[in-house]
Coordinates of N, CA and C in Angstrom, one line a residue:
X1 N 124.8 64.5 110.8 CA 125.1 63.5 109.8 C 123.9 63.0 109.0
X2 N 122.8 62.8 109.7 CA 121.6 62.4 109.0 C 121.1 63.5 108.0
X3 N 121.2 64.8 108.5 CA 120.8 65.9 107.6 C 121.7 65.9 106.4
X4 N 123.0 65.6 106.5 CA 123.9 65.6 105.4 C 123.5 64.5 104.4
X5 N 123.2 63.3 104.9 CA 122.8 62.2 104.0 C 121.5 62.5 103.4
X6 N 120.6 63.2 104.1 CA 119.3 63.5 103.5 C 119.5 64.5 102.4
X7 N 120.4 65.5 102.6 CA 120.7 66.5 101.6 C 121.3 65.9 100.3
X8 N 122.3 65.0 100.5 CA 122.9 64.3 99.4 C 121.9 63.4 98.6
X9 N 121.0 62.8 99.4 CA 119.9 62.0 98.7 C 119.0 62.9 97.9
X10 N 118.6 64.0 98.4 CA 117.7 64.9 97.6 C 118.5 65.5 96.4
X11 N 119.7 65.8 96.6 CA 120.5 66.4 95.5 C 120.7 65.3 94.4
X12 N 121.0 64.1 94.8 CA 121.1 63.0 93.8 C 119.8 62.7 93.1
X13 N 118.7 62.8 93.8 CA 117.4 62.6 93.1 C 117.1 63.7 92.0
X14 N 117.4 64.9 92.4 CA 117.2 66.0 91.4 C 118.2 65.9 90.3
X15 N 119.4 65.5 90.6 CA 120.5 65.4 89.6 C 120.1 64.3 88.6
X16 N 119.5 63.2 89.1 CA 119.2 62.1 88.2 C 118.1 62.5 87.2
X17 N 117.1 63.3 87.7 CA 116.1 63.8 86.8 C 116.7 64.7 85.7
X18 N 117.6 65.6 86.1 CA 118.3 66.5 85.2 C 119.1 65.7 84.2
X19 N 119.8 64.7 84.7 CA 120.7 63.9 83.9 C 119.9 63.2 82.8
X20 N 118.7 62.6 83.2 CA 117.9 61.9 82.2 C 117.4 62.9 81.2
X21 N 116.9 64.1 81.6 CA 116.4 65.1 80.6 C 117.5 65.6 79.7
X22 N 118.7 65.9 80.2 CA 119.8 66.4 79.4 C 120.2 65.3 78.4
X23 N 120.3 64.1 78.9 CA 120.7 62.9 78.1 C 119.7 62.7 76.9
X24 N 118.4 62.8 77.2 CA 117.4 62.6 76.1 C 117.6 63.8 75.1
X25 N 117.8 65.0 75.6 CA 117.9 66.2 74.8 C 119.1 66.1 73.9
X26 N 120.2 65.7 74.4 CA 121.5 65.6 73.6 C 121.4 64.5 72.6
X27 N 120.8 63.3 73.0 CA 120.6 62.3 72.0 C 119.6 62.7 70.9
X28 N 118.6 63.5 71.2 CA 117.6 63.9 70.2 C 118.3 64.9 69.2
X29 N 119.2 65.7 69.7 CA 119.9 66.7 68.9 C 120.8 65.9 67.9
X30 N 121.5 64.9 68.4 CA 122.4 64.1 67.5 C 121.6 63.3 66.5
X31 N 120.4 62.8 66.9 CA 119.6 62.0 66.0 C 119.1 63.0 64.9
X32 N 118.7 64.2 65.2 CA 118.2 65.1 64.2 C 119.3 65.5 63.3
X33 N 120.5 65.7 63.8 CA 121.7 66.0 63.0 C 122.0 64.9 62.0
X34 N 121.8 63.6 62.4 CA 122.1 62.5 61.5 C 121.0 62.4 60.5
X35 N 119.7 62.7 60.8 CA 118.6 62.7 59.9 C 118.9 63.7 58.8
X36 N 119.3 64.9 59.2 CA 119.6 66.0 58.2 C 120.8 65.6 57.3
X37 N 121.8 64.9 57.9 CA 122.9 64.4 57.1 C 122.5 63.4 56.1
X38 N 121.6 62.5 56.4 CA 121.0 61.5 55.5 C 120.3 62.3 54.3
X39 N 119.5 63.2 54.7 CA 118.7 64.0 53.7 C 119.6 64.8 52.8
X40 N 120.7 65.3 53.3 CA 121.7 66.0 52.5 C 122.4 65.1 51.6
X41 N 122.8 63.9 52.0 CA 123.5 62.9 51.2 C 122.7 62.3 50.1
X42 N 121.4 62.1 50.5 CA 120.5 61.3 49.6 C 119.2 62.2 49.4
X43 N 119.4 63.2 48.6 CA 118.2 64.1 48.4 C 117.0 63.4 47.7
X44 N 117.3 62.4 46.9 CA 116.2 61.7 46.2 C 115.4 60.8 47.2
X45 N 116.0 60.4 48.3 CA 115.3 59.6 49.3 C 115.1 60.3 50.6
X46 N 114.9 61.6 50.5 CA 114.8 62.4 51.8 C 113.4 62.0 52.4
X47 N 113.4 62.3 53.7 CA 112.2 61.9 54.5 C 112.3 60.6 55.2
X48 N 111.3 60.3 55.9 CA 111.3 59.0 56.7 C 111.4 57.8 55.7
X49 N 112.3 56.9 56.0 CA 112.4 55.7 55.2 C 113.1 54.6 56.1
X50 N 113.0 53.4 55.8 CA 113.7 52.3 56.5 C 115.2 52.5 56.4
X51 N 115.7 52.9 55.3 CA 117.1 53.0 55.1 C 117.7 54.2 56.0
X52 N 116.9 55.3 56.1 CA 117.4 56.4 57.0 C 117.3 56.0 58.4
X53 N 116.3 55.2 58.8 CA 116.2 54.8 60.2 C 117.3 53.8 60.6
X54 N 117.7 53.0 59.6 CA 118.8 52.1 59.9 C 120.1 52.9 60.0
X55 N 120.3 53.9 59.1 CA 121.5 54.7 59.2 C 121.6 55.4 60.5
X56 N 120.5 56.0 61.0 CA 120.5 56.7 62.3 C 120.8 55.7 63.4
X57 N 120.2 54.5 63.4 CA 120.4 53.6 64.4 C 121.8 53.1 64.5
X58 N 122.4 52.8 63.3 CA 123.8 52.4 63.3 C 124.8 53.5 63.8
X59 N 124.4 54.7 63.4 CA 125.3 55.9 63.8 C 125.2 56.2 65.3
X60 N 124.0 55.9 65.9 CA 123.8 56.2 67.3 C 124.4 55.2 68.2
X61 N 124.9 54.1 67.7 CA 125.4 53.0 68.5 C 126.6 53.5 69.3
X62 N 127.6 54.2 68.7 CA 128.8 54.7 69.4 C 128.6 56.0 70.1
X63 N 127.4 56.6 70.1 CA 127.3 57.9 70.7 C 127.5 58.0 72.2
X64 N 127.2 56.9 72.9 CA 127.4 56.9 74.3 C 128.9 57.0 74.7
X65 N 129.8 56.8 73.8 CA 131.2 56.8 74.1 C 131.9 58.2 73.7
X66 N 131.1 59.1 73.2 CA 131.6 60.4 72.7 C 131.8 61.3 73.9
X67 N 132.6 62.3 73.7 CA 132.9 63.3 74.8 C 131.7 64.0 75.2
X68 N 130.8 64.4 74.3 CA 129.6 65.1 74.6 C 128.7 64.3 75.5
X69 N 128.6 63.0 75.3 CA 127.7 62.2 76.1 C 128.3 62.0 77.5
X70 N 129.7 61.9 77.5 CA 130.3 61.7 78.8 C 130.3 63.0 79.7
X71 N 130.3 64.1 79.0 CA 130.3 65.4 79.8 C 128.9 65.5 80.5
X72 N 127.9 64.9 80.0 CA 126.6 65.0 80.6 C 126.7 64.3 82.0
X73 N 127.5 63.4 82.1 CA 127.7 62.7 83.4 C 128.2 63.6 84.5
X74 N 128.8 64.7 84.1 CA 129.3 65.7 85.1 C 128.1 66.3 85.9
X75 N 126.9 66.2 85.3 CA 125.8 66.7 86.1 C 125.6 65.9 87.4
X76 N 126.0 64.7 87.4 CA 125.8 63.9 88.6 C 127.0 64.1 89.6
X77 N 128.2 64.4 89.1 CA 129.3 64.5 89.9 C 129.6 65.8 90.5
X78 N 129.6 66.9 89.7 CA 130.0 68.2 90.2 C 129.2 68.8 91.3
X79 N 127.9 68.7 91.4 CA 127.2 69.3 92.5 C 127.5 68.6 93.8
X80 N 127.6 67.3 93.8 CA 127.9 66.5 95.0 C 129.2 66.9 95.5
X81 N 130.2 66.9 94.6 CA 131.6 67.3 95.0 C 131.6 68.7 95.6
X82 N 130.9 69.6 94.9 CA 130.9 71.0 95.4 C 130.3 71.1 96.8
X83 N 129.2 70.4 97.0 CA 128.5 70.4 98.4 C 129.5 69.8 99.4
X84 N 130.1 68.7 99.1 CA 131.0 68.1 100.1 C 132.2 69.1 100.4
X85 N 132.8 69.7 99.4 CA 133.9 70.6 99.6 C 133.4 71.8 100.4
X86 N 132.3 72.4 100.1 CA 131.8 73.5 100.9 C 131.5 73.1 102.4
X87 N 131.0 71.9 102.6 CA 130.7 71.5 104.0 C 132.0 71.3 104.7
X88 N 133.0 70.6 104.1 CA 134.2 70.4 104.7 C 135.0 71.7 105.0
X89 N 134.9 72.6 104.0 CA 135.6 73.9 104.2 C 135.0 74.7 105.3
X90 N 133.7 74.7 105.4 CA 133.0 75.5 106.4 C 133.2 74.9 107.8
X91 N 133.1 73.6 107.9 CA 133.1 73.0 109.2 C 134.5 72.8 109.8
X92 N 135.5 72.7 108.9 CA 136.9 72.3 109.5 C 137.9 73.4 109.3
X93 N 137.5 74.6 108.9 CA 138.5 75.6 108.7 C 138.1 76.8 109.6

């Protein structure tokens, strides 16, 4: 039982690292997409500006509620569930 808890602890630690990295990557992709959208809509004010920064900030507010952002959470859930299912299947069948 202690080995199982140690395994789950190690897996969760690795998953948290991957979750953080994937989350940062997905947010940066969205941020870049919004910056390109601003430049496409306002070609005369392309490039870094306070207005563009405000547009990106306001647009990123609801990003945490999107499907793409929520699917990143599966990085935390799926491996633990898979390990538990495998252990139960091997030990009790």
